[in-house]
């Protein structure tokens, strides 16, 4: 393939690609030229440009005469190539400049002029020191690179931050190449400047965000993360120190929490002063403004800004520019970050944007850290709760399969939960539950209802039954049913206790019934032979009375009296046993009616004793009315019987409301009872006096007790010997609206 024809303009374009920063290898490959050739072109190009500039410096009239040793044709060609090169350089969008061997500027293109804001014509003959008069360290760097080039000519490239026309600092990539004069000696250099600020900043921003992300992901708390974040920011961007401010919404105040600075005592003192006090919201101050507006704030020079309250300590620490940004979560401002620089810097849009992004990142982290902290706390609470409780904790999924069982389960029941995991409660039979019991439970779960004390009898490790009681509630997340969770208790001991109690109760009920039956049968069946004894004794007396002597008649009187007494005892016993066997249904009864009836029955005794009876307003009670009448009759009858002979008898029937029950009392001013007999008098046939003193069999109070017991009440006596007695009994109130 024949090689391409290269004209001067095309060659110049290729060389410029290299001056703009392209790599030599890539350029040669793209244009299919040899590196040696490319280098020759560059040399030629630079020599061509340098020559007229050089001549301008010495002020000969350009093109007016041939340079020594140059033919007219060569000159013409050179002049043409030069024009092309000059036009191209002029049109280049990147700043290009020329310098002589002594460092003095020979010229520059229009882009250079705009970049530095310097008039290129007047700058000719000046040095880099004047270009960067306000930044001598930048000028020094450039000079250093030039020195190096003079020492070993060729090309160089280096990065440098330089101030430009608007005062802002730009990242530049500087390419420099030497060119030779007509004598072949190095005559000067051509430089091209590529502004890489945007790229640098993107890299920096990425680096900061990357570092911040890593720090946040490795930290558990905001306090632990923030010093690293502040350091990352300051170090990457060259700021001197930073601090985080927290906002206490409840107190309305804000506080400096974490700080970071380079090792500098003056700055450390400034930060310490910041940390010392709590600030209240207001108008002035850097942080106040950020917290108030939720937007970043930039102060070019804190020593000149009156609204900046920490101006003095900041000035002492040599700090000038400041900028602060909000830490935000959505619309909520959670705090602020602030940074200080030793130089006065103009507001930097890019930095502000980067700061806002980091503020958001920290805001999210704070929300997450807080949520995690709360979770940890509630988990710890849950753990100590389940640790202290004898109950176990369980969880089920949407399909009601057991997914979790706390270790307390095996500790309590001895049952290995492993076979139950992944299965439903009803997959395993329970001795106490029928198919329909399970179906009911399942339906309840499918309705996502909570359930309480669901009892299951399972087989334990030793083959004995273990009783479990479980309580559960449905779990919803985002309104979606997620399963159940709950607790369980081992109720085996309770169940065993209940079973023992039930057996004892059944046994008691059975023997009681037997006894009742026995007492009834006995007393009933005893009456007949007793009647026979009585009637035949009387017959004997009637027919053979005259044949008997006085002793025999007296003996027969004893037999009759004994039979009569025995008859009375049997009747009493029968009455007593009937309280249990012949009792009527319990119904609402007006107590007044029962009392009236008892008093009618006692009319004769009342009249003869001249008793004065009073009573409170009587309620309606729920009772067997016949037994209630008997109860009152026995108590009032006793009061009449055991009255004092020398004192008018007073009886009061009182009522007291004591919550769930009524408390009734029959008080008299009779002979009273000694405390040691308070219990005994309620037993069958127990009495404290002879029949001669007071008639009776001792069954009355036993019947009273049985009646009250049957009505689920209590009865007792309060008395002082010789000062009257009060018999108290309770009855349950009628449950209004109950069953
Ligand atoms: P009885 O009246 O047939 O003796 P109770 O069972 O009614 O049998 O009474 C038992 C005993 O309690 C009586 O013998 C009497 O000693 C004592 N008692 C009962 N009521 C009173 C009372 N109101 N005052 C004093 N003692 C009483």
PDB file of C-alpha atoms in Angstrom, residues 331-513:
ATOM      1  CA  UNK A 331     -36.911  17.154  54.630  1.00  0.00           C
ATOM      2  CA  UNK A 332     -35.628  16.576  58.112  1.00  0.00           C
ATOM      3  CA  UNK A 333     -32.398  18.304  59.166  1.00  0.00           C
ATOM      4  CA  UNK A 334     -30.565  16.069  61.635  1.00  0.00           C
ATOM      5  CA  UNK A 335     -27.467  18.165  62.099  1.00  0.00           C
ATOM      6  CA  UNK A 336     -24.620  19.805  60.192  1.00  0.00           C
ATOM      7  CA  UNK A 337     -21.004  19.393  59.172  1.00  0.00           C
ATOM      8  CA  UNK A 338     -18.609  22.325  59.039  1.00  0.00           C
ATOM      9  CA  UNK A 339     -15.145  22.669  57.534  1.00  0.00           C
ATOM     10  CA  UNK A 340     -12.482  25.355  57.752  1.00  0.00           C
ATOM     11  CA  UNK A 341      -9.677  26.239  55.361  1.00  0.00           C
ATOM     12  CA  UNK A 342      -6.536  28.236  56.000  1.00  0.00           C
ATOM     13  CA  UNK A 343      -6.961  30.218  52.763  1.00  0.00           C
ATOM     14  CA  UNK A 344      -9.741  32.508  51.700  1.00  0.00           C
ATOM     15  CA  UNK A 345     -11.604  30.597  49.049  1.00  0.00           C
ATOM     16  CA  UNK A 346     -14.479  31.673  46.868  1.00  0.00           C
ATOM     17  CA  UNK A 347     -17.680  29.594  47.112  1.00  0.00           C
ATOM     18  CA  UNK A 348     -17.121  26.415  45.186  1.00  0.00           C
ATOM     19  CA  UNK A 349     -20.272  25.055  43.585  1.00  0.00           C
ATOM     20  CA  UNK A 350     -18.742  21.675  43.096  1.00  0.00           C
ATOM     21  CA  UNK A 351     -17.677  21.413  46.721  1.00  0.00           C
ATOM     22  CA  UNK A 352     -21.097  22.497  47.909  1.00  0.00           C
ATOM     23  CA  UNK A 353     -22.727  19.806  45.788  1.00  0.00           C
ATOM     24  CA  UNK A 354     -20.331  17.162  47.014  1.00  0.00           C
ATOM     25  CA  UNK A 355     -20.970  18.259  50.579  1.00  0.00           C
ATOM     26  CA  UNK A 356     -24.737  17.989  50.167  1.00  0.00           C
ATOM     27  CA  UNK A 357     -24.339  14.450  48.800  1.00  0.00           C
ATOM     28  CA  UNK A 358     -22.240  13.473  51.805  1.00  0.00           C
ATOM     29  CA  UNK A 359     -24.736  15.108  54.157  1.00  0.00           C
ATOM     30  CA  UNK A 360     -27.466  12.915  52.673  1.00  0.00           C
ATOM     31  CA  UNK A 361     -25.257   9.858  52.976  1.00  0.00           C
ATOM     32  CA  UNK A 362     -24.661  10.572  56.671  1.00  0.00           C
ATOM     33  CA  UNK A 363     -28.350  11.334  57.208  1.00  0.00           C
ATOM     34  CA  UNK A 364     -29.269   7.902  55.903  1.00  0.00           C
ATOM     35  CA  UNK A 365     -26.596   6.356  58.024  1.00  0.00           C
ATOM     36  CA  UNK A 366     -27.857   8.120  61.141  1.00  0.00           C
ATOM     37  CA  UNK A 367     -31.401   6.944  60.505  1.00  0.00           C
ATOM     38  CA  UNK A 368     -30.141   3.414  59.955  1.00  0.00           C
ATOM     39  CA  UNK A 369     -27.857   3.513  63.008  1.00  0.00           C
ATOM     40  CA  UNK A 370     -30.718   4.771  65.136  1.00  0.00           C
ATOM     41  CA  UNK A 371     -33.078   2.083  63.847  1.00  0.00           C
ATOM     42  CA  UNK A 372     -30.425  -0.554  64.418  1.00  0.00           C
ATOM     43  CA  UNK A 373     -29.756   0.782  67.899  1.00  0.00           C
ATOM     44  CA  UNK A 374     -33.442   0.622  68.730  1.00  0.00           C
ATOM     45  CA  UNK A 375     -33.619  -2.873  67.306  1.00  0.00           C
ATOM     46  CA  UNK A 376     -30.627  -3.973  69.357  1.00  0.00           C
ATOM     47  CA  UNK A 377     -32.222  -2.518  72.444  1.00  0.00           C
ATOM     48  CA  UNK A 378     -35.563  -4.178  71.876  1.00  0.00           C
ATOM     49  CA  UNK A 379     -33.845  -7.453  71.077  1.00  0.00           C
ATOM     50  CA  UNK A 380     -31.874  -7.233  74.299  1.00  0.00           C
ATOM     51  CA  UNK A 381     -35.080  -6.504  76.166  1.00  0.00           C
ATOM     52  CA  UNK A 382     -36.757  -9.443  74.468  1.00  0.00           C
ATOM     53  CA  UNK A 383     -33.818 -11.724  75.266  1.00  0.00           C
ATOM     54  CA  UNK A 384     -33.773 -10.846  78.932  1.00  0.00           C
ATOM     55  CA  UNK A 385     -37.541 -11.216  79.081  1.00  0.00           C
ATOM     56  CA  UNK A 386     -37.536 -14.673  77.519  1.00  0.00           C
ATOM     57  CA  UNK A 387     -34.498 -15.533  79.636  1.00  0.00           C
ATOM     58  CA  UNK A 388     -36.296 -14.638  82.836  1.00  0.00           C
ATOM     59  CA  UNK A 389     -39.609 -16.207  81.930  1.00  0.00           C
ATOM     60  CA  UNK A 390     -40.350 -19.865  82.342  1.00  0.00           C
ATOM     61  CA  UNK A 391     -42.321 -19.683  79.109  1.00  0.00           C
ATOM     62  CA  UNK A 392     -40.872 -20.336  75.692  1.00  0.00           C
ATOM     63  CA  UNK A 393     -41.200 -18.334  72.511  1.00  0.00           C
ATOM     64  CA  UNK A 394     -42.197 -19.672  69.087  1.00  0.00           C
ATOM     65  CA  UNK A 395     -42.836 -18.479  65.556  1.00  0.00           C
ATOM     66  CA  UNK A 396     -44.838 -19.821  62.638  1.00  0.00           C
ATOM     67  CA  UNK A 397     -44.799 -18.870  58.951  1.00  0.00           C
ATOM     68  CA  UNK A 398     -47.796 -17.994  56.744  1.00  0.00           C
ATOM     69  CA  UNK A 399     -48.532 -21.686  56.306  1.00  0.00           C
ATOM     70  CA  UNK A 400     -48.647 -22.143  60.110  1.00  0.00           C
ATOM     71  CA  UNK A 401     -45.456 -24.187  60.021  1.00  0.00           C
ATOM     72  CA  UNK A 402     -43.284 -23.888  63.090  1.00  0.00           C
ATOM     73  CA  UNK A 403     -40.154 -21.918  62.165  1.00  0.00           C
ATOM     74  CA  UNK A 404     -38.645 -21.144  65.546  1.00  0.00           C
ATOM     75  CA  UNK A 405     -38.772 -22.526  69.073  1.00  0.00           C
ATOM     76  CA  UNK A 406     -36.715 -20.995  71.872  1.00  0.00           C
ATOM     77  CA  UNK A 407     -34.436 -23.272  73.871  1.00  0.00           C
ATOM     78  CA  UNK A 408     -36.635 -22.840  76.933  1.00  0.00           C
ATOM     79  CA  UNK A 409     -39.033 -25.336  75.318  1.00  0.00           C
ATOM     80  CA  UNK A 410     -36.728 -28.331  75.614  1.00  0.00           C
ATOM     81  CA  UNK A 411     -35.569 -27.139  79.039  1.00  0.00           C
ATOM     82  CA  UNK A 412     -39.123 -27.068  80.324  1.00  0.00           C
ATOM     83  CA  UNK A 413     -40.709 -30.037  78.593  1.00  0.00           C
ATOM     84  CA  UNK A 414     -37.772 -32.294  77.759  1.00  0.00           C
ATOM     85  CA  UNK A 415     -39.234 -32.576  74.256  1.00  0.00           C
ATOM     86  CA  UNK A 416     -36.861 -32.124  71.305  1.00  0.00           C
ATOM     87  CA  UNK A 417     -38.441 -29.441  69.092  1.00  0.00           C
ATOM     88  CA  UNK A 418     -36.551 -30.544  65.964  1.00  0.00           C
ATOM     89  CA  UNK A 419     -39.226 -32.934  64.666  1.00  0.00           C
ATOM     90  CA  UNK A 420     -41.858 -30.211  65.070  1.00  0.00           C
ATOM     91  CA  UNK A 421     -39.942 -27.578  63.080  1.00  0.00           C
ATOM     92  CA  UNK A 422     -41.384 -27.109  59.610  1.00  0.00           C
ATOM     93  CA  UNK A 423     -44.639 -28.787  60.603  1.00  0.00           C
ATOM     94  CA  UNK A 424     -48.068 -27.573  61.586  1.00  0.00           C
ATOM     95  CA  UNK A 425     -49.458 -27.892  65.079  1.00  0.00           C
ATOM     96  CA  UNK A 426     -52.154 -30.293  63.909  1.00  0.00           C
ATOM     97  CA  UNK A 427     -49.764 -32.557  62.039  1.00  0.00           C
ATOM     98  CA  UNK A 428     -49.193 -34.294  65.362  1.00  0.00           C
ATOM     99  CA  UNK A 429     -52.147 -35.703  67.322  1.00  0.00           C
ATOM    100  CA  UNK A 430     -52.772 -34.522  70.867  1.00  0.00           C
ATOM    101  CA  UNK A 431     -54.483 -36.896  73.308  1.00  0.00           C
ATOM    102  CA  UNK A 432     -56.904 -34.248  74.544  1.00  0.00           C
ATOM    103  CA  UNK A 433     -58.016 -32.936  71.155  1.00  0.00           C
ATOM    104  CA  UNK A 434     -60.478 -34.385  68.673  1.00  0.00           C
ATOM    105  CA  UNK A 435     -60.567 -33.801  64.937  1.00  0.00           C
ATOM    106  CA  UNK A 436     -63.186 -31.130  65.379  1.00  0.00           C
ATOM    107  CA  UNK A 437     -61.148 -29.383  68.111  1.00  0.00           C
ATOM    108  CA  UNK A 438     -58.263 -29.162  65.650  1.00  0.00           C
ATOM    109  CA  UNK A 439     -60.562 -27.970  62.870  1.00  0.00           C
ATOM    110  CA  UNK A 440     -61.805 -25.155  65.125  1.00  0.00           C
ATOM    111  CA  UNK A 441     -58.252 -24.133  66.002  1.00  0.00           C
ATOM    112  CA  UNK A 442     -57.191 -24.237  62.371  1.00  0.00           C
ATOM    113  CA  UNK A 443     -60.157 -22.106  61.318  1.00  0.00           C
ATOM    114  CA  UNK A 444     -59.275 -19.538  63.980  1.00  0.00           C
ATOM    115  CA  UNK A 445     -55.727 -19.325  62.640  1.00  0.00           C
ATOM    116  CA  UNK A 446     -56.949 -19.014  59.102  1.00  0.00           C
ATOM    117  CA  UNK A 447     -59.019 -16.043  60.207  1.00  0.00           C
ATOM    118  CA  UNK A 448     -55.735 -14.615  61.605  1.00  0.00           C
ATOM    119  CA  UNK A 449     -57.208 -14.243  65.069  1.00  0.00           C
ATOM    120  CA  UNK A 450     -55.164 -14.307  68.247  1.00  0.00           C
ATOM    121  CA  UNK A 451     -55.680 -17.324  70.512  1.00  0.00           C
ATOM    122  CA  UNK A 452     -55.189 -17.863  74.216  1.00  0.00           C
ATOM    123  CA  UNK A 453     -54.286 -20.881  76.348  1.00  0.00           C
ATOM    124  CA  UNK A 454     -54.738 -23.498  73.673  1.00  0.00           C
ATOM    125  CA  UNK A 455     -54.059 -26.722  75.586  1.00  0.00           C
ATOM    126  CA  UNK A 456     -52.398 -29.753  74.028  1.00  0.00           C
ATOM    127  CA  UNK A 457     -51.466 -33.056  75.618  1.00  0.00           C
ATOM    128  CA  UNK A 458     -48.284 -34.307  73.949  1.00  0.00           C
ATOM    129  CA  UNK A 459     -46.096 -37.303  74.596  1.00  0.00           C
ATOM    130  CA  UNK A 460     -42.931 -36.434  76.508  1.00  0.00           C
ATOM    131  CA  UNK A 461     -39.452 -37.932  76.213  1.00  0.00           C
ATOM    132  CA  UNK A 462     -40.194 -40.513  78.909  1.00  0.00           C
ATOM    133  CA  UNK A 463     -43.502 -41.505  77.311  1.00  0.00           C
ATOM    134  CA  UNK A 464     -45.546 -39.650  79.915  1.00  0.00           C
ATOM    135  CA  UNK A 465     -47.932 -36.988  78.791  1.00  0.00           C
ATOM    136  CA  UNK A 466     -46.796 -33.388  78.814  1.00  0.00           C
ATOM    137  CA  UNK A 467     -49.426 -30.662  78.835  1.00  0.00           C
ATOM    138  CA  UNK A 468     -48.675 -27.524  76.866  1.00  0.00           C
ATOM    139  CA  UNK A 469     -50.618 -24.305  76.799  1.00  0.00           C
ATOM    140  CA  UNK A 470     -49.884 -21.995  73.868  1.00  0.00           C
ATOM    141  CA  UNK A 471     -50.952 -18.428  73.210  1.00  0.00           C
ATOM    142  CA  UNK A 472     -50.307 -16.718  69.906  1.00  0.00           C
ATOM    143  CA  UNK A 473     -50.938 -13.608  67.891  1.00  0.00           C
ATOM    144  CA  UNK A 474     -50.831 -13.062  64.126  1.00  0.00           C
ATOM    145  CA  UNK A 475     -47.886 -11.155  62.654  1.00  0.00           C
ATOM    146  CA  UNK A 476     -48.469  -8.590  59.919  1.00  0.00           C
ATOM    147  CA  UNK A 477     -45.863  -6.730  57.909  1.00  0.00           C
ATOM    148  CA  UNK A 478     -47.047  -3.977  55.600  1.00  0.00           C
ATOM    149  CA  UNK A 479     -50.554  -5.289  56.267  1.00  0.00           C
ATOM    150  CA  UNK A 480     -49.578  -8.677  54.901  1.00  0.00           C
ATOM    151  CA  UNK A 481     -50.067 -11.726  57.060  1.00  0.00           C
ATOM    152  CA  UNK A 482     -46.665 -13.228  57.856  1.00  0.00           C
ATOM    153  CA  UNK A 483     -47.531 -15.964  60.333  1.00  0.00           C
ATOM    154  CA  UNK A 484     -47.917 -16.281  64.077  1.00  0.00           C
ATOM    155  CA  UNK A 485     -45.723 -15.819  67.073  1.00  0.00           C
ATOM    156  CA  UNK A 486     -46.378 -16.500  70.700  1.00  0.00           C
ATOM    157  CA  UNK A 487     -45.445 -18.149  73.934  1.00  0.00           C
ATOM    158  CA  UNK A 488     -45.989 -21.550  75.459  1.00  0.00           C
ATOM    159  CA  UNK A 489     -46.142 -22.838  79.026  1.00  0.00           C
ATOM    160  CA  UNK A 490     -45.739 -26.289  80.489  1.00  0.00           C
ATOM    161  CA  UNK A 491     -48.944 -26.844  82.471  1.00  0.00           C
ATOM    162  CA  UNK A 492     -48.359 -30.529  83.215  1.00  0.00           C
ATOM    163  CA  UNK A 493     -48.098 -29.953  86.989  1.00  0.00           C
ATOM    164  CA  UNK A 494     -51.276 -27.909  87.021  1.00  0.00           C
ATOM    165  CA  UNK A 495     -53.089 -30.539  84.961  1.00  0.00           C
ATOM    166  CA  UNK A 496     -51.888 -33.330  87.264  1.00  0.00           C
ATOM    167  CA  UNK A 497     -52.966 -31.328  90.292  1.00  0.00           C
ATOM    168  CA  UNK A 498     -56.364 -30.746  88.718  1.00  0.00           C
ATOM    169  CA  UNK A 499     -56.724 -34.449  87.954  1.00  0.00           C
ATOM    170  CA  UNK A 500     -55.890 -35.414  91.539  1.00  0.00           C
ATOM    171  CA  UNK A 501     -58.297 -32.788  92.800  1.00  0.00           C
ATOM    172  CA  UNK A 502     -61.038 -34.039  90.515  1.00  0.00           C
ATOM    173  CA  UNK A 503     -60.616 -37.622  91.714  1.00  0.00           C
ATOM    174  CA  UNK A 504     -60.730 -36.457  95.326  1.00  0.00           C
ATOM    175  CA  UNK A 505     -63.753 -34.313  94.613  1.00  0.00           C
ATOM    176  CA  UNK A 506     -65.593 -37.129  92.843  1.00  0.00           C
ATOM    177  CA  UNK A 507     -64.804 -39.438  95.733  1.00  0.00           C
ATOM    178  CA  UNK A 508     -66.037 -36.887  98.228  1.00  0.00           C
ATOM    179  CA  UNK A 509     -69.222 -36.265  96.309  1.00  0.00           C
ATOM    180  CA  UNK A 510     -69.842 -39.987  96.054  1.00  0.00           C
ATOM    181  CA  UNK A 511     -69.297 -40.657  99.756  1.00  0.00           C
ATOM    182  CA  UNK A 512     -71.349 -37.606 100.656  1.00  0.00           C
ATOM    183  CA  UNK A 513     -74.225 -38.832  98.554  1.00  0.00           C
TER     184      UNK A 513
END
